[in-house]
């Protein structure tokens, strides 16, 4: 294994910043928005198939695409160091009201409080900046023929905005990844943990009738109102306990809908979707039971709770091997001490840790621009992330 100074020198000499910028622009000009189809959205699948895979294959990297559309590539290592997996995402938020969301224009960051030129486009500050950085790192390592101390894996998941583990779980369950450490797209700090989430659908059932004769029916909407009244004492904080960095858990209604979808009809069902956040160590089943106990009986309606999407909470200590190595990479390549953060959002990091892959988040993500009309990322941040990813690959 090459020493740290040699690795740093090779990276500095080998990384072409214009190539990183080109790749960032290409990704930003390729739409891959979240739609109702989620991971099956053709534009998301096309980004992986028609942009990411050809970039890898141009460097002689074999990239497999599974039945869900996820891409996995492996660069074999010669040593016994833990395998490292870099996880990127293809799906971005919908363009909404953002002007020129797929221009890929390079703009001045100063009006937005950022340093230097920035890439403009939907997903720039979230997924596509880190995707460009990881892809640039893997391409240069393959092109240079540098010997790796352990296997390096690169994954581009079809997820990114869907709020569930399904896509990455499919990759891990396939056996294509044999890694001890993982880095998932994140901010330019070492993100040590995040809240988890359990989505709960509360189904309130009444009895359908014509709305001109409401006394003949049992209005499920009335039952839903009573459910929300009973849950009100648990919102927004269902428990007093608190994490020093993540704060308290929360309970939030995110949707309500009645059925059937017909005119002048007393609805027989009303569905309420609740977002229940979880702290590291929390039991999702206990959180659901807490809701059921609070609701109790809503006669004459019937009430059922259905567990839907679940994402693991996560916390990794500063003394973890992947954290120490990532800190060394930041010091060596960027000349500064690493910063640490936590996120109230749920992501895939907990899944990898549960599967035995010690994982944190790191990348070029700028949280304050997520899903806004000013979605952009400094080119410098993408270049710096690429350098750190390469150092991690070479020094484990």
Short mmCIF file of C-alpha atoms in Angstrom, two decimals:
data_model
loop_
_atom_site.label_atom_id
_atom_site.label_comp_id
_atom_site.label_asym_id
_atom_site.label_seq_id
_atom_site.Cartn_x
_atom_site.Cartn_y
_atom_site.Cartn_z
CA UNK A 1 0.00 0.00 0.00
CA UNK A 2 1.34 3.44 -0.92
CA UNK A 3 1.92 5.84 1.97
CA UNK A 4 -0.25 8.89 2.64
CA UNK A 5 2.11 11.43 1.03
CA UNK A 6 2.41 9.38 -2.14
CA UNK A 7 -1.36 8.93 -2.31
CA UNK A 8 -1.94 12.65 -1.86
CA UNK A 9 0.59 13.52 -4.56
CA UNK A 10 -0.85 11.07 -7.05
CA UNK A 11 -4.36 12.35 -6.47
CA UNK A 12 -3.37 16.00 -6.80
CA UNK A 13 -1.46 15.32 -10.01
CA UNK A 14 -4.02 12.95 -11.51
CA UNK A 15 -7.34 14.67 -10.82
CA UNK A 16 -8.44 16.93 -13.68
CA UNK A 17 -10.80 19.54 -12.27
CA UNK A 18 -12.17 20.30 -15.73
CA UNK A 19 -13.10 16.63 -16.07
CA UNK A 20 -14.96 16.78 -12.77
CA UNK A 21 -16.81 19.88 -13.97
CA UNK A 22 -17.67 18.21 -17.28
CA UNK A 23 -19.10 15.21 -15.49
CA UNK A 24 -21.09 17.38 -13.08
CA UNK A 25 -22.61 19.37 -15.96
CA UNK A 26 -23.48 16.19 -17.86
CA UNK A 27 -25.31 14.78 -14.86
CA UNK A 28 -27.15 18.04 -14.21
CA UNK A 29 -28.31 18.20 -17.82
CA UNK A 30 -29.86 14.73 -17.54
CA UNK A 31 -33.31 14.84 -15.89
CA UNK A 32 -33.96 12.14 -13.28
CA UNK A 33 -36.85 13.51 -11.21
CA UNK A 34 -38.98 11.87 -8.56
CA UNK A 35 -42.38 11.00 -10.02
CA UNK A 36 -45.23 8.76 -8.94
CA UNK A 37 -43.27 5.87 -10.46
CA UNK A 38 -40.44 6.42 -7.93
CA UNK A 39 -37.60 3.92 -8.64
CA UNK A 40 -39.34 2.77 -11.82
CA UNK A 41 -39.28 6.24 -13.37
CA UNK A 42 -37.76 5.82 -16.88
CA UNK A 43 -35.67 9.00 -16.59
CA UNK A 44 -34.05 7.75 -13.37
CA UNK A 45 -33.27 4.40 -14.98
CA UNK A 46 -31.92 6.17 -18.08
CA UNK A 47 -29.49 8.30 -16.06
CA UNK A 48 -27.92 5.12 -14.68
CA UNK A 49 -28.05 3.17 -17.92
CA UNK A 50 -27.16 5.88 -20.45
CA UNK A 51 -24.87 8.20 -18.47
CA UNK A 52 -23.31 6.56 -15.41
CA UNK A 53 -22.57 3.12 -16.90
CA UNK A 54 -20.97 4.43 -20.13
CA UNK A 55 -18.70 6.71 -18.08
CA UNK A 56 -17.46 3.68 -16.15
CA UNK A 57 -17.17 1.44 -19.18
CA UNK A 58 -15.03 4.09 -20.89
CA UNK A 59 -12.41 3.32 -18.23
CA UNK A 60 -12.77 -0.44 -18.63
CA UNK A 61 -14.93 -0.83 -15.50
CA UNK A 62 -17.59 -3.53 -15.77
CA UNK A 63 -20.85 -2.19 -14.32
CA UNK A 64 -23.82 -4.45 -13.66
CA UNK A 65 -27.40 -3.19 -13.56
CA UNK A 66 -29.82 -5.30 -11.54
CA UNK A 67 -33.53 -5.90 -12.03
CA UNK A 68 -34.41 -2.73 -10.08
CA UNK A 69 -32.09 -0.61 -12.24
CA UNK A 70 -29.37 -0.15 -9.61
CA UNK A 71 -25.77 -0.09 -10.82
CA UNK A 72 -22.91 -1.88 -9.05
CA UNK A 73 -19.25 -1.87 -10.03
CA UNK A 74 -16.19 -3.39 -8.33
CA UNK A 75 -12.53 -2.51 -8.53
CA UNK A 76 -10.62 -5.44 -6.97
CA UNK A 77 -8.03 -4.78 -4.30
CA UNK A 78 -4.78 -6.62 -3.65
CA UNK A 79 -4.69 -6.37 0.14
CA UNK A 80 -6.66 -7.37 3.19
CA UNK A 81 -8.06 -3.91 4.00
CA UNK A 82 -11.84 -3.74 4.53
CA UNK A 83 -13.80 -3.38 1.32
CA UNK A 84 -15.15 0.14 0.79
CA UNK A 85 -18.48 0.90 -0.88
CA UNK A 86 -19.35 4.35 -2.23
CA UNK A 87 -23.13 4.83 -2.49
CA UNK A 88 -24.61 7.44 -4.81
CA UNK A 89 -28.17 8.15 -5.97
CA UNK A 90 -29.87 8.83 -9.29
CA UNK A 91 -33.28 10.19 -8.26
CA UNK A 92 -33.72 13.90 -7.55
CA UNK A 93 -36.57 16.09 -6.35
CA UNK A 94 -39.09 17.17 -8.98
CA UNK A 95 -38.13 20.44 -10.71
CA UNK A 96 -41.23 22.23 -9.40
CA UNK A 97 -40.79 26.03 -9.79
CA UNK A 98 -37.01 26.00 -10.25
CA UNK A 99 -35.99 27.99 -13.35
CA UNK A 100 -33.89 26.12 -15.93
CA UNK A 101 -33.67 23.02 -13.74
CA UNK A 102 -31.67 21.01 -16.29
CA UNK A 103 -29.46 23.68 -17.82
CA UNK A 104 -26.29 22.45 -16.07
CA UNK A 105 -25.08 26.04 -16.25
CA UNK A 106 -21.97 27.06 -14.32
CA UNK A 107 -22.89 30.19 -12.34
CA UNK A 108 -21.20 32.52 -9.89
CA UNK A 109 -21.81 31.34 -6.34
CA UNK A 110 -21.34 34.77 -4.74
CA UNK A 111 -25.01 35.90 -5.01
CA UNK A 112 -25.92 32.75 -3.09
CA UNK A 113 -23.25 33.06 -0.44
CA UNK A 114 -21.06 30.37 -2.01
CA UNK A 115 -17.45 30.45 -3.13
CA UNK A 116 -16.47 30.25 -6.79
CA UNK A 117 -18.27 28.71 -9.76
CA UNK A 118 -21.25 26.46 -9.03
CA UNK A 119 -23.18 23.88 -11.00
CA UNK A 120 -26.85 24.81 -11.40
CA UNK A 121 -29.58 22.20 -11.74
CA UNK A 122 -32.12 20.11 -9.92
CA UNK A 123 -30.30 17.69 -7.64
CA UNK A 124 -27.00 19.61 -7.76
CA UNK A 125 -26.73 20.24 -4.03
CA UNK A 126 -28.01 16.78 -3.10
CA UNK A 127 -27.36 13.71 -5.16
CA UNK A 128 -25.61 14.85 -8.34
CA UNK A 129 -22.71 16.71 -6.75
CA UNK A 130 -21.67 13.67 -4.73
CA UNK A 131 -22.44 11.36 -7.67
CA UNK A 132 -20.04 13.39 -9.84
CA UNK A 133 -17.40 13.26 -7.10
CA UNK A 134 -17.68 9.48 -6.57
CA UNK A 135 -17.79 8.77 -10.29
CA UNK A 136 -14.73 10.98 -10.89
CA UNK A 137 -12.83 9.18 -8.12
CA UNK A 138 -13.62 5.69 -9.39
CA UNK A 139 -12.80 6.61 -13.00
CA UNK A 140 -9.40 8.07 -12.13
CA UNK A 141 -8.45 5.11 -9.93
CA UNK A 142 -9.31 2.69 -12.74
CA UNK A 143 -7.55 4.78 -15.40
CA UNK A 144 -4.39 5.09 -13.31
CA UNK A 145 -4.15 1.42 -12.45
CA UNK A 146 -3.34 2.20 -8.81
CA UNK A 147 -3.18 -0.82 -6.54
CA UNK A 148 -5.93 -0.79 -3.92
CA UNK A 149 -5.49 -2.20 -0.40
CA UNK A 150 -8.97 -3.74 -0.54
CA UNK A 151 -11.93 -4.01 -2.88
CA UNK A 152 -13.66 -0.77 -3.91
CA UNK A 153 -17.36 -0.87 -4.78
CA UNK A 154 -19.40 1.84 -6.46
CA UNK A 155 -23.20 1.84 -6.33
CA UNK A 156 -25.69 4.16 -7.99
CA UNK A 157 -29.10 3.49 -6.47
CA UNK A 158 -32.38 4.26 -8.20
CA UNK A 159 -33.53 5.88 -4.95
CA UNK A 160 -32.63 9.30 -3.59
CA UNK A 161 -36.02 10.78 -2.80
CA UNK A 162 -38.30 7.80 -2.23
CA UNK A 163 -37.79 7.58 1.54
CA UNK A 164 -37.33 3.82 1.78
CA UNK A 165 -34.55 1.22 1.89
CA UNK A 166 -35.95 -0.98 -0.88
CA UNK A 167 -33.47 -0.06 -3.61
CA UNK A 168 -30.26 -0.40 -1.61
CA UNK A 169 -31.62 -3.39 0.29
CA UNK A 170 -32.00 -5.12 -3.07
CA UNK A 171 -28.34 -4.44 -3.86
CA UNK A 172 -27.13 -5.72 -0.49
CA UNK A 173 -29.36 -8.80 -0.60
CA UNK A 174 -27.94 -9.78 -4.00
CA UNK A 175 -24.54 -10.46 -2.45
CA UNK A 176 -22.80 -8.12 -4.88
CA UNK A 177 -21.19 -6.11 -2.06
CA UNK A 178 -18.62 -7.50 0.38
CA UNK A 179 -17.53 -4.38 2.23
CA UNK A 180 -16.55 -3.50 5.77
CA UNK A 181 -16.86 0.26 5.34
CA UNK A 182 -19.30 2.49 3.49
CA UNK A 183 -19.62 6.13 2.50
CA UNK A 184 -23.04 7.39 1.45
CA UNK A 185 -23.71 10.67 -0.34
CA UNK A 186 -23.88 13.43 2.28
CA UNK A 187 -22.59 16.86 3.36
CA UNK A 188 -18.94 18.01 3.40
CA UNK A 189 -18.78 17.02 7.06
CA UNK A 190 -18.66 13.56 8.57
CA UNK A 191 -22.31 12.87 9.28
CA UNK A 192 -22.27 10.48 12.22
CA UNK A 193 -25.97 9.74 12.52
CA UNK A 194 -29.54 10.42 11.58
CA UNK A 195 -33.07 9.85 12.75
CA UNK A 196 -35.04 6.90 11.50
CA UNK A 197 -38.68 6.88 10.45
CA UNK A 198 -41.74 4.66 10.46
CA UNK A 199 -44.68 5.67 8.29
CA UNK A 200 -48.04 4.62 9.75
CA UNK A 201 -51.30 4.57 7.83
CA UNK A 202 -54.34 4.95 10.07
CA UNK A 203 -57.41 3.53 8.37
CA UNK A 204 -60.74 4.77 9.73
CA UNK A 205 -63.74 2.79 8.52
CA UNK A 206 -67.35 3.97 8.67
CA UNK A 207 -70.42 3.18 6.57
CA UNK A 208 -71.15 4.63 3.14
CA UNK A 209 -74.41 6.50 2.47
CA UNK A 210 -75.80 9.27 0.29
CA UNK A 211 -74.74 12.65 1.63
CA UNK A 212 -78.34 13.89 1.52
CA UNK A 213 -79.09 11.31 4.23
CA UNK A 214 -76.00 11.45 6.51
CA UNK A 215 -77.88 9.74 9.35
CA UNK A 216 -77.94 6.53 7.29
CA UNK A 217 -74.14 6.34 7.25
CA UNK A 218 -71.11 6.56 9.54
CA UNK A 219 -68.84 9.28 8.24
CA UNK A 220 -65.20 8.13 8.25
CA UNK A 221 -64.09 11.77 8.05
CA UNK A 222 -65.71 12.45 11.42
CA UNK A 223 -63.81 9.46 12.79
CA UNK A 224 -60.55 10.77 11.33
CA UNK A 225 -61.09 14.12 13.05
CA UNK A 226 -61.48 12.31 16.36
CA UNK A 227 -58.31 10.31 15.69
CA UNK A 228 -56.34 13.50 15.13
CA UNK A 229 -57.82 15.01 18.29
CA UNK A 230 -56.65 12.01 20.29
CA UNK A 231 -53.17 12.19 18.75
CA UNK A 232 -52.85 15.95 19.27
CA UNK A 233 -51.13 15.60 22.70
CA UNK A 234 -48.39 13.54 20.98
CA UNK A 235 -47.68 16.17 18.31
CA UNK A 236 -45.14 17.28 17.49
CA UNK A 237 -43.23 15.52 20.29
CA UNK A 238 -44.60 12.12 21.33
CA UNK A 239 -41.86 11.58 23.92
CA UNK A 240 -39.71 13.72 26.21
CA UNK A 241 -36.45 11.87 25.70
CA UNK A 242 -33.83 13.63 23.61
CA UNK A 243 -30.58 12.89 21.78
CA UNK A 244 -27.79 15.45 22.33
CA UNK A 245 -27.38 16.01 18.58
CA UNK A 246 -30.63 14.79 17.02
CA UNK A 247 -33.02 16.29 19.56
CA UNK A 248 -36.45 14.78 20.18
CA UNK A 249 -38.53 12.44 18.06
CA UNK A 250 -41.52 13.87 16.23
CA UNK A 251 -44.97 12.83 15.06
CA UNK A 252 -46.43 14.56 12.01
CA UNK A 253 -49.51 13.95 9.84
CA UNK A 254 -48.44 14.10 6.20
CA UNK A 255 -51.58 13.09 4.27
CA UNK A 256 -55.29 12.51 4.63
CA UNK A 257 -57.63 11.04 2.04
CA UNK A 258 -61.19 9.73 1.98
CA UNK A 259 -62.86 6.95 -0.05
CA UNK A 260 -64.76 6.28 -2.24
CA UNK A 261 -63.93 9.01 -4.75
CA UNK A 262 -67.51 9.82 -5.69
CA UNK A 263 -69.80 12.81 -5.39
CA UNK A 264 -72.47 13.26 -2.73
CA UNK A 265 -71.37 10.24 -0.75
CA UNK A 266 -70.62 9.77 2.92
CA UNK A 267 -67.10 8.24 2.82
CA UNK A 268 -66.73 4.74 4.19
CA UNK A 269 -62.98 5.10 4.71
CA UNK A 270 -60.54 7.84 5.61
CA UNK A 271 -56.77 7.29 5.63
CA UNK A 272 -54.34 9.38 7.65
CA UNK A 273 -50.61 9.00 7.06
CA UNK A 274 -48.35 9.74 10.01
CA UNK A 275 -44.58 10.30 9.98
CA UNK A 276 -43.04 9.06 13.23
CA UNK A 277 -39.32 9.82 13.62
CA UNK A 278 -37.06 7.50 15.60
CA UNK A 279 -33.85 7.96 17.57
CA UNK A 280 -30.99 5.46 17.57
CA UNK A 281 -32.06 2.51 19.70
CA UNK A 282 -35.79 3.14 19.29
CA UNK A 283 -38.20 0.29 18.59
CA UNK A 284 -40.49 1.02 15.64
CA UNK A 285 -43.12 -1.47 16.85
CA UNK A 286 -43.28 0.28 20.21
CA UNK A 287 -43.76 3.62 18.47
CA UNK A 288 -46.72 2.22 16.51
CA UNK A 289 -48.17 0.70 19.66
CA UNK A 290 -47.98 4.13 21.30
CA UNK A 291 -50.22 5.54 18.56
CA UNK A 292 -52.70 2.67 18.85
CA UNK A 293 -52.94 3.16 22.61
CA UNK A 294 -53.51 6.91 22.25
CA UNK A 295 -56.26 6.41 19.67
CA UNK A 296 -58.09 3.65 21.49
CA UNK A 297 -61.70 3.20 20.40
CA UNK A 298 -63.48 5.57 17.96
CA UNK A 299 -67.00 4.12 17.93
CA UNK A 300 -69.01 3.72 15.79
CA UNK A 301 -66.02 3.77 13.45
CA UNK A 302 -63.40 1.04 13.26
CA UNK A 303 -59.73 1.97 13.29
CA UNK A 304 -56.73 -0.04 12.04
CA UNK A 305 -53.04 0.92 11.98
CA UNK A 306 -50.84 -0.29 9.13
CA UNK A 307 -47.04 -0.05 9.19
CA UNK A 308 -45.63 1.21 5.93
CA UNK A 309 -42.11 2.38 5.01
CA UNK A 310 -39.44 2.07 7.69
CA UNK A 311 -35.91 3.50 7.74
CA UNK A 312 -33.37 2.70 10.43
CA UNK A 313 -31.99 5.39 12.73
CA UNK A 314 -28.22 5.48 12.89
CA UNK A 315 -25.32 6.60 15.07
CA UNK A 316 -21.62 5.86 14.54
CA UNK A 317 -18.97 6.86 17.08
CA UNK A 318 -16.04 9.11 16.32
CA UNK A 319 -13.75 6.22 17.20
CA UNK A 320 -15.16 3.98 14.44
CA UNK A 321 -12.61 2.86 11.86
CA UNK A 322 -14.38 4.44 8.90
CA UNK A 323 -14.69 7.75 10.79
CA UNK A 324 -11.00 7.84 11.75
CA UNK A 325 -9.94 7.00 8.20
CA UNK A 326 -12.27 9.61 6.72
CA UNK A 327 -10.94 12.21 9.15
CA UNK A 328 -7.38 11.43 8.03
CA UNK A 329 -8.45 11.75 4.40
CA UNK A 330 -9.94 15.21 5.02
CA UNK A 331 -6.84 16.40 6.90
CA UNK A 332 -4.46 15.09 4.26
CA UNK A 333 -6.30 16.13 1.11
CA UNK A 334 -8.03 19.33 2.24
CA UNK A 335 -5.66 20.59 4.92
CA UNK A 336 -8.31 21.10 7.58
CA UNK A 337 -9.81 19.36 10.54
CA UNK A 338 -12.97 17.36 9.84
CA UNK A 339 -16.29 18.69 11.05
CA UNK A 340 -19.05 16.43 12.32
CA UNK A 341 -22.81 16.60 11.96
CA UNK A 342 -26.08 14.71 12.42
CA UNK A 343 -29.27 14.77 10.32
CA UNK A 344 -32.93 14.74 11.31
CA UNK A 345 -33.71 13.17 7.92
CA UNK A 346 -33.83 9.41 7.41
CA UNK A 347 -31.50 7.76 4.89
CA UNK A 348 -29.86 4.45 3.98
CA UNK A 349 -26.92 4.73 6.40
CA UNK A 350 -28.68 2.79 9.13
CA UNK A 351 -29.41 -0.07 6.73
CA UNK A 352 -25.73 -0.56 5.88
CA UNK A 353 -24.74 -0.44 9.54
CA UNK A 354 -27.39 -3.01 10.44
CA UNK A 355 -25.98 -5.21 7.67
CA UNK A 356 -22.52 -4.99 9.23
CA UNK A 357 -21.02 -2.32 6.95
CA UNK A 358 -19.66 0.51 9.12
CA UNK A 359 -21.01 3.55 7.29
CA UNK A 360 -21.30 7.34 7.52
CA UNK A 361 -22.40 10.08 5.16
CA UNK A 362 -19.97 12.36 3.34
CA UNK A 363 -19.95 14.30 0.09
CA UNK A 364 -20.70 17.73 -1.36
CA UNK A 365 -24.35 18.08 -0.26
CA UNK A 366 -25.42 21.61 0.77
CA UNK A 367 -28.53 21.13 2.88
CA UNK A 368 -29.83 24.69 2.71
CA UNK A 369 -30.34 24.50 -1.07
CA UNK A 370 -32.21 21.19 -1.12
CA UNK A 371 -35.49 21.31 -3.11
CA UNK A 372 -35.26 25.10 -3.51
CA UNK A 373 -35.35 27.27 -6.63
CA UNK A 374 -31.60 27.85 -6.18
CA UNK A 375 -30.36 24.27 -6.41
CA UNK A 376 -26.61 24.49 -6.91
CA UNK A 377 -23.30 23.09 -5.69
CA UNK A 378 -19.82 24.65 -5.68
CA UNK A 379 -17.53 22.94 -8.18
CA UNK A 380 -14.82 23.21 -5.52
CA UNK A 381 -16.92 21.10 -3.11
CA UNK A 382 -17.33 18.37 -5.72
CA UNK A 383 -13.60 18.37 -6.47
CA UNK A 384 -12.74 18.22 -2.77
CA UNK A 385 -15.13 15.32 -2.19
CA UNK A 386 -13.58 13.43 -5.12
CA UNK A 387 -10.12 13.86 -3.57
CA UNK A 388 -11.32 12.54 -0.22
CA UNK A 389 -13.06 9.54 -1.83
CA UNK A 390 -9.89 8.66 -3.71
CA UNK A 391 -7.72 8.91 -0.61
CA UNK A 392 -10.13 6.67 1.28
CA UNK A 393 -9.90 4.12 -1.53
CA UNK A 394 -6.11 4.17 -1.50
CA UNK A 395 -5.52 4.41 2.26
CA UNK A 396 -7.45 1.91 4.43
#
